[in-house]
Amino acid sequence: MRNLLDFLYKNYVFLVFALLQFVSFYLIANNTYYQRASIVNSANAVTGGVYKEYASANEYVSLRSQNEALSKENAMLHNMLVETHLDLTKLSQLRNDTLYKQQYHYFTAKVINNTVSARNNYITINKGTLQGVKRDMAVIGASGIVGIVQNVSPHYCTAMSLLHKDSRISARIKKNEYFGSLTWSGANYEYADLNDIPKHVKLTKGDTIVTSAYSSIFPEGIIIGRIDKFEIQDAANFYNIRVKLATDYKKLTHVYMVENLLKQELDTLEAKSKENGNDN
Amino acid sequence: MTIETLKIVLRFMLLMLIQVLLLNHINFSGFINPMLYTLALLMVPFEVSIVSGMIIGFITGISLDYFMNSAGMHASACVFMMYVRPRLLKAFGPRDGYEPEAQPSIKTMGNMAFLYFSFFMVAVHHASLFFIEAFSTQHFLFTIGRIILSTIFTVLLVNITQYIMYQSKTR
């Protein structure tokens, strides 16, 4: 016992060091596995409040370009309205709730903090549980996908940006339906990598990459980007594809949160079939 | 004593706000992110012991982690930096002792000694931070490049800030 106390007294500096490092690494380990909520995040009252004040002061600087983008999008949406199309058939338009079930619910939100320079980037958004934000909701911008909601507090939420080590998004090539997974290597916020496209597929520079129907988070067909460069290494069976991202992560202000209203049904069904598969 | 402590606490808060609201949004060529807040830790008074230093480092780091969503990464890097601090102070600090409550700066240590001291401290901090952030040896050379470039920028910024601080005081 006395020896132990002596040992502790002699090495207490190193022990304090080891203890603090242990606490840090415990927090890091809890955070990097992204399915679990982390304790340390910017979706709390103090940090969220500071970022909100800063964002509201900063908003004026980008008003012009934001207005342009929003009015462009408005025009596009107007073009989609039934009222802007001539009715050539003279048949009545069906719009019955029992026939058309709404699957995705969109609402707008504002980005109050955002980084692109770290290896793992996060976005803080000014909507929380009180506005109906839930974990794993999709975040998309006017021009393409942005990220996935990770932590939610009453008034704020943080989303894992596409620019993250753990981000893996199911993507497909729009013209020929081949799908692969999209990852980010950490070098440049303008480009991501598309993997798992077999080498017999014909590609051209500029092909559009969109989200696939296999994701229970993102709606199908949301634009991700365009093929910028592709190559096959000698003995490989898959392409190395570099994708120029459609979203400019450097100027992210207004985003849409997307809730998949049928997600729970889908997840329980898939979990059930997995269980059944294990039994056999 | 109390006025001096208050000044140090205010300096910590000011540098952390500058870091979070200004510097985190400035990226030279995409991935160089200078960390000016290390200046607050560099200027912790000479007489502060290694254990108190590490606890101060941990609190500073974890506060920044709250802002940057980085869990304990900055906390770990700051604790590491404060752990090596006494050794570096012994190597570069003033030989013939210092006055009570004195802080490491270009005034108390001299330009060159503070440059070396800040370089090694920041290098330790950045090396541990960027390796924890990458958490793999996959993009090893990329991480090394990031460490070197970010260290240069941070050390430059820290020394320029020191120069400005003492320039305006002597005037």
XYZ file of C-alpha atoms in Angstrom:
451
model
C 0.000 0.000 0.000
C 2.774 2.398 0.980
C 4.694 1.537 -2.184
C 1.601 2.183 -4.252
C 1.105 5.616 -2.654
C 4.797 6.386 -3.235
C 4.443 5.381 -6.868
C 1.342 7.537 -7.311
C 3.055 10.509 -5.655
C 6.188 10.173 -7.780
C 4.318 9.879 -11.061
C 1.310 12.096 -10.397
C 2.210 14.503 -13.250
C 2.159 11.724 -15.779
C -1.004 10.252 -14.242
C -2.862 13.571 -14.560
C -1.628 13.764 -18.175
C -2.831 10.222 -18.879
C -6.205 10.864 -17.220
C -6.869 14.023 -19.274
C -5.833 12.268 -22.479
C -8.089 9.347 -21.592
C -11.078 11.686 -21.141
C -10.313 13.380 -24.486
C -10.002 10.119 -26.355
C -13.153 8.766 -24.717
C -15.045 11.773 -26.117
C -13.427 11.361 -29.537
C -14.206 7.632 -29.676
C -17.829 8.304 -28.789
C -18.086 10.869 -31.542
C -16.359 9.223 -34.500
C -18.811 6.362 -34.690
C -21.430 8.561 -36.202
C -24.533 6.598 -35.322
C -24.125 7.554 -31.677
C -24.894 11.005 -30.335
C -21.830 12.836 -29.091
C -21.704 14.786 -25.847
C -19.543 17.606 -27.176
C -21.236 19.355 -30.093
C -22.237 22.864 -31.100
C -25.981 22.165 -30.851
C -26.282 23.671 -27.383
C -27.561 26.999 -26.097
C -24.208 28.751 -25.559
C -22.329 27.884 -28.741
C -25.485 27.882 -30.855
C -26.340 31.358 -29.533
C -22.895 32.750 -30.365
C -23.017 31.318 -33.883
C -26.566 32.633 -34.407
C -25.590 36.218 -33.540
C -22.564 35.966 -35.821
C -24.607 34.534 -38.689
C -27.264 37.230 -38.421
C -24.570 39.920 -38.632
C -22.857 38.156 -41.495
C -25.993 37.493 -43.518
C -26.137 40.970 -45.059
C -22.861 40.461 -46.875
C -24.213 37.671 -49.040
C -27.767 39.008 -49.524
C -27.373 39.740 -53.214
C -26.151 36.325 -54.340
C -28.615 34.584 -52.011
C -31.497 36.565 -53.502
C -30.417 35.646 -57.002
C -30.241 31.957 -56.151
C -33.639 32.027 -54.434
C -35.377 33.858 -57.258
C -33.904 31.428 -59.774
C -35.237 28.552 -57.755
C -38.627 30.274 -57.453
C -38.825 30.590 -61.218
C -38.018 26.917 -61.611
C -40.732 25.967 -59.119
C -43.256 28.199 -60.875
C -42.538 26.292 -64.058
C -43.538 23.099 -62.324
C -46.931 24.341 -61.128
C -50.025 22.832 -62.708
C -51.413 26.314 -63.339
C -48.570 27.254 -65.671
C -49.310 24.368 -68.027
C -52.004 24.315 -70.673
C -54.459 21.526 -70.180
C -54.479 19.754 -73.549
C -56.479 16.687 -72.571
C -59.498 18.356 -70.949
C -59.554 15.430 -68.533
C -59.853 16.269 -64.861
C -56.649 16.357 -62.779
C -56.596 13.725 -60.080
C -55.272 14.824 -56.736
C -56.577 12.461 -54.142
C -54.846 11.846 -50.847
C -55.740 8.186 -50.778
C -54.013 7.665 -54.115
C -50.994 9.930 -53.640
C -49.285 9.552 -50.298
C -46.731 12.230 -49.601
C -43.369 10.583 -48.864
C -41.003 13.527 -48.343
C -41.614 16.610 -46.281
C -39.448 19.672 -47.017
C -38.921 22.745 -44.893
C -36.392 25.567 -45.004
C -33.625 26.313 -42.504
C -30.599 28.522 -42.233
C -26.953 27.514 -41.817
C -25.403 29.384 -38.886
C -21.976 27.744 -38.888
C -20.052 25.768 -41.455
C -16.483 24.660 -42.133
C -14.742 23.129 -45.154
C -11.123 22.970 -44.003
C -11.181 20.177 -41.408
C -10.970 16.480 -42.179
C -14.447 16.068 -40.655
C -16.745 19.003 -41.311
C -20.013 19.828 -39.565
C -22.791 22.302 -40.267
C -24.821 23.990 -37.516
C -28.416 24.800 -38.487
C -30.999 27.021 -36.739
C -33.817 24.445 -36.526
C -34.244 21.859 -33.762
C -36.677 19.370 -32.246
C -39.250 22.144 -31.669
C -39.414 22.665 -35.450
C -39.592 18.933 -36.112
C -35.963 18.149 -36.901
C -35.004 14.556 -36.211
C -31.783 12.568 -36.360
C -30.836 11.245 -39.833
C -32.898 13.772 -41.749
C -31.399 14.841 -45.076
C -30.062 18.375 -45.635
C -30.053 19.617 -49.236
C -29.253 22.981 -50.794
C -30.702 24.689 -53.845
C -28.111 23.092 -56.115
C -27.487 19.686 -54.518
C -27.081 17.546 -51.424
C -25.376 18.947 -48.317
C -25.392 16.464 -45.412
C -27.195 14.386 -42.790
C -28.517 15.583 -39.401
C -26.513 14.156 -36.513
C -27.284 15.894 -33.205
C -30.461 17.799 -32.350
C -31.204 20.196 -29.472
C -34.505 22.100 -28.960
C -33.507 25.050 -31.210
C -30.472 23.905 -33.184
C -29.082 20.879 -34.920
C -25.706 19.858 -36.307
C -25.380 17.988 -39.566
C -22.504 15.857 -40.791
C -21.403 17.513 -44.009
C -20.738 15.431 -47.130
C -17.152 16.573 -46.445
C -16.641 14.034 -43.640
C -14.566 10.898 -43.141
C -17.655 8.798 -42.310
C -19.935 10.138 -45.041
C -20.925 7.414 -47.496
C -23.723 8.323 -49.866
C -25.385 5.932 -52.263
C -25.112 7.588 -55.676
C -25.905 6.599 -59.255
C -24.982 7.800 -62.717
C -28.109 9.435 -64.066
C -27.913 8.254 -67.682
C -27.305 4.522 -67.129
C -28.460 3.776 -63.564
C -25.181 2.205 -62.346
C -24.740 2.902 -58.640
C -21.778 3.258 -56.281
C -20.840 4.962 -53.032
C -19.615 8.532 -52.742
C -16.816 9.354 -50.266
C -14.599 12.359 -49.543
C -10.812 12.014 -49.347
C -10.263 15.233 -47.418
C -8.112 17.096 -49.925
C -10.440 19.561 -51.654
C -13.934 20.699 -50.721
C -14.954 20.948 -54.382
C -14.384 17.296 -55.293
C -15.515 13.884 -53.983
C -14.819 10.313 -55.127
C -17.316 7.860 -56.579
C -16.352 4.221 -55.995
C -17.582 0.786 -57.100
C -18.514 1.600 -60.718
C -17.439 -1.508 -62.748
C -15.012 -0.969 -65.628
C -17.343 -2.103 -68.435
C -19.595 0.924 -67.930
C -19.173 3.666 -70.547
C -18.535 7.057 -68.953
C -18.041 10.539 -70.298
C -16.760 13.649 -68.595
C -19.697 15.727 -67.352
C -22.103 12.852 -66.629
C -24.526 13.830 -63.884
C -24.348 11.960 -60.549
C -27.564 11.867 -58.507
C -28.673 10.165 -55.287
C -29.883 6.600 -55.748
C -33.191 5.122 -54.636
C -31.388 2.834 -52.173
C -30.967 5.515 -49.520
C -33.669 5.835 -46.883
C -32.439 9.358 -46.097
C -32.154 11.218 -49.397
C -34.990 11.372 -51.939
C -34.081 9.769 -55.264
C -32.557 11.882 -58.023
C -31.185 14.824 -56.030
C -28.135 16.190 -57.870
C -24.720 15.516 -56.302
C -22.376 16.689 -59.036
C -20.761 15.931 -62.373
C -17.941 13.579 -63.376
C -14.757 15.599 -63.605
C -12.139 12.895 -64.220
C -12.143 9.087 -64.394
C -9.490 6.396 -64.818
C -8.878 2.672 -64.316
C -5.742 1.457 -62.598
C -4.052 -1.470 -64.409
C -5.521 -4.559 -62.760
C -8.518 -2.946 -61.100
C -12.107 -3.858 -61.847
C -13.545 -0.521 -60.826
C -13.143 3.053 -61.980
C -11.552 5.824 -59.916
C -14.000 8.653 -60.503
C -13.575 12.238 -59.325
C -16.848 14.133 -58.997
C -17.126 17.926 -59.036
C -19.721 18.652 -56.341
C -22.743 20.730 -57.347
C -23.046 22.402 -53.938
C -20.590 25.192 -53.184
C -19.810 24.437 -49.538
C -18.056 27.766 -49.168
C -21.299 29.747 -49.455
C -24.007 27.769 -47.758
C -26.831 29.806 -46.202
C -30.334 28.597 -46.967
C -30.906 24.843 -46.965
C -33.874 22.480 -46.985
C -34.428 19.806 -44.370
C -36.043 16.701 -45.826
C -37.940 14.189 -43.749
C -38.748 10.789 -45.205
C -42.214 10.128 -43.765
C -41.966 6.418 -44.560
C -38.446 5.918 -43.182
C -39.502 4.077 -40.028
C -41.651 1.653 -41.994
C -38.763 1.016 -44.378
C -36.184 0.513 -41.610
C -38.333 -1.917 -39.597
C -39.089 -3.925 -42.724
C -35.407 -4.147 -43.673
C -34.353 -5.047 -40.125
C -36.992 -7.782 -40.095
C -35.816 -9.357 -43.356
C -32.227 -9.251 -42.100
C -33.306 -11.127 -38.947
C -35.132 -13.736 -40.979
C -32.055 -14.166 -43.151
C -29.895 -14.885 -40.104
C -32.263 -17.556 -38.851
C -32.002 -19.689 -41.968
C -2.748 39.519 -8.634
C -6.495 39.655 -9.298
C -6.255 42.303 -12.042
C -3.492 40.303 -13.703
C -5.561 37.061 -13.539
C -8.610 38.859 -14.935
C -6.491 40.138 -17.835
C -5.319 36.593 -18.620
C -8.881 35.191 -18.516
C -10.104 37.995 -20.805
C -7.243 37.272 -23.194
C -8.263 33.603 -23.304
C -11.880 34.502 -24.138
C -10.930 37.116 -26.746
C -8.488 34.817 -28.556
C -11.001 31.946 -28.544
C -13.734 34.153 -30.029
C -11.321 35.417 -32.706
C -10.448 31.798 -33.457
C -14.054 30.595 -33.712
C -15.667 33.558 -35.467
C -12.854 34.775 -37.700
C -9.948 32.412 -38.255
C -12.011 29.240 -38.701
C -13.592 30.869 -41.740
C -10.269 31.827 -43.322
C -8.626 29.010 -45.242
C -5.503 29.610 -47.278
C -5.655 27.243 -50.259
C -8.377 25.142 -48.701
C -6.808 23.364 -45.763
C -4.403 25.624 -43.862
C -6.196 26.691 -40.717
C -4.079 28.885 -38.377
C -4.786 28.376 -34.656
C -4.129 31.723 -32.989
C -5.759 30.575 -29.741
C -2.553 28.670 -28.883
C -1.081 32.118 -28.058
C -3.242 32.235 -24.909
C -1.719 28.937 -23.762
C 1.804 30.013 -24.770
C 1.476 33.075 -22.524
C 0.441 31.207 -19.368
C 2.816 32.609 -16.654
C 6.162 30.876 -16.065
C 5.336 29.922 -12.475
C 2.173 27.938 -13.323
C 2.905 24.279 -12.580
C 2.731 21.499 -15.167
C -0.451 19.986 -13.661
C -2.351 23.304 -13.521
C -1.060 24.011 -17.036
C -2.513 20.750 -18.350
C -5.867 21.428 -16.665
C -5.964 24.950 -18.193
C -5.117 23.358 -21.563
C -7.887 20.799 -21.198
C -10.528 23.442 -20.355
C -9.421 25.646 -23.268
C -9.397 22.698 -25.667
C -12.782 21.335 -24.639
C -14.370 24.817 -24.956
C -13.113 25.011 -28.540
C -14.310 21.474 -29.170
C -17.807 22.595 -28.232
C -17.652 25.228 -30.966
C -15.977 23.108 -33.621
C -17.832 19.799 -33.121
C -14.489 18.043 -32.772
C -15.244 16.099 -29.521
C -11.984 15.924 -27.515
C -9.458 16.553 -30.310
C -8.390 20.067 -29.332
C -8.489 19.117 -25.641
C -6.084 16.252 -26.251
C -3.721 18.389 -28.358
C -3.716 21.220 -25.786
C -3.023 18.839 -22.886
C -0.138 17.363 -24.851
C 1.241 20.822 -25.579
C 1.034 21.860 -21.914
C 2.718 18.569 -20.911
C 5.887 19.428 -22.870
C 5.779 23.126 -21.907
C 8.118 23.014 -18.815
C 10.796 21.172 -20.806
C 10.674 23.750 -23.617
C 10.667 26.626 -21.111
C 13.798 25.143 -19.530
C 15.460 24.993 -22.952
C 14.472 28.437 -24.260
C 13.388 30.382 -21.158
C 15.496 33.046 -19.415
C 18.578 31.489 -17.790
C 18.829 33.733 -14.740
C 15.237 33.287 -13.533
C 12.288 35.603 -14.010
C 10.131 37.949 -11.984
C 7.012 36.529 -10.270
C 3.899 36.608 -12.474
C 6.032 37.089 -15.611
C 4.658 35.561 -18.809
C 6.487 34.073 -21.796
C 6.569 36.774 -24.494
C 8.991 38.450 -26.879
C 9.618 41.005 -24.126
C 10.586 38.592 -21.342
C 12.314 35.995 -23.528
C 13.603 37.957 -26.498
C 12.520 37.669 -30.134
C 14.486 34.573 -31.136
C 13.904 32.552 -27.956
C 10.149 33.158 -28.134
C 10.141 32.227 -31.824
C 11.807 28.871 -31.073
C 9.598 28.276 -28.016
C 6.383 29.034 -29.932
C 7.521 26.960 -32.911
C 8.086 23.794 -30.880
C 4.909 24.247 -28.804
C 2.744 24.826 -31.889
C 4.409 21.954 -33.767
C 3.552 19.540 -30.917
C -0.035 20.855 -30.819
C -0.617 20.657 -34.590
C 1.056 17.273 -35.018
C -1.128 15.683 -32.354
C -4.288 17.522 -33.520
C -4.027 16.635 -37.206
C -3.073 13.012 -36.574
C -5.991 12.540 -34.190
C -8.259 14.249 -36.733
C -7.178 11.946 -39.565
C -7.068 8.937 -37.176
C -5.253 6.828 -39.749
C -2.037 6.680 -41.739
C -3.993 6.535 -44.974
C -3.152 10.014 -46.255
C 0.110 10.186 -44.324
C 1.982 12.667 -46.544
C -1.091 14.866 -46.888
C -1.370 15.053 -43.079
C 2.353 15.815 -42.742
C 2.046 18.620 -45.299
C -0.940 20.003 -43.449
C 0.958 19.973 -40.143
C 4.010 21.754 -41.597
C 2.091 24.473 -43.446
C -0.376 25.126 -40.612
C 2.475 25.282 -38.072
C 4.300 27.896 -40.160
C 1.173 30.039 -40.463
C 0.259 29.754 -36.772
C 3.801 30.591 -35.600
C 3.898 33.607 -37.935
C 0.531 34.816 -36.685
C 1.444 34.266 -33.008
C 4.719 36.211 -33.344
C 3.148 39.043 -35.341
C 0.384 39.358 -32.724
C 3.017 39.492 -29.953
C 4.935 42.155 -31.838
C 1.798 44.284 -32.274
C 0.804 43.823 -28.600
C 4.135 45.107 -27.283
C 4.591 47.737 -29.985
C 1.370 49.467 -28.960
C 2.226 49.247 -25.236
C 5.655 50.884 -25.504
C 4.336 53.781 -27.576
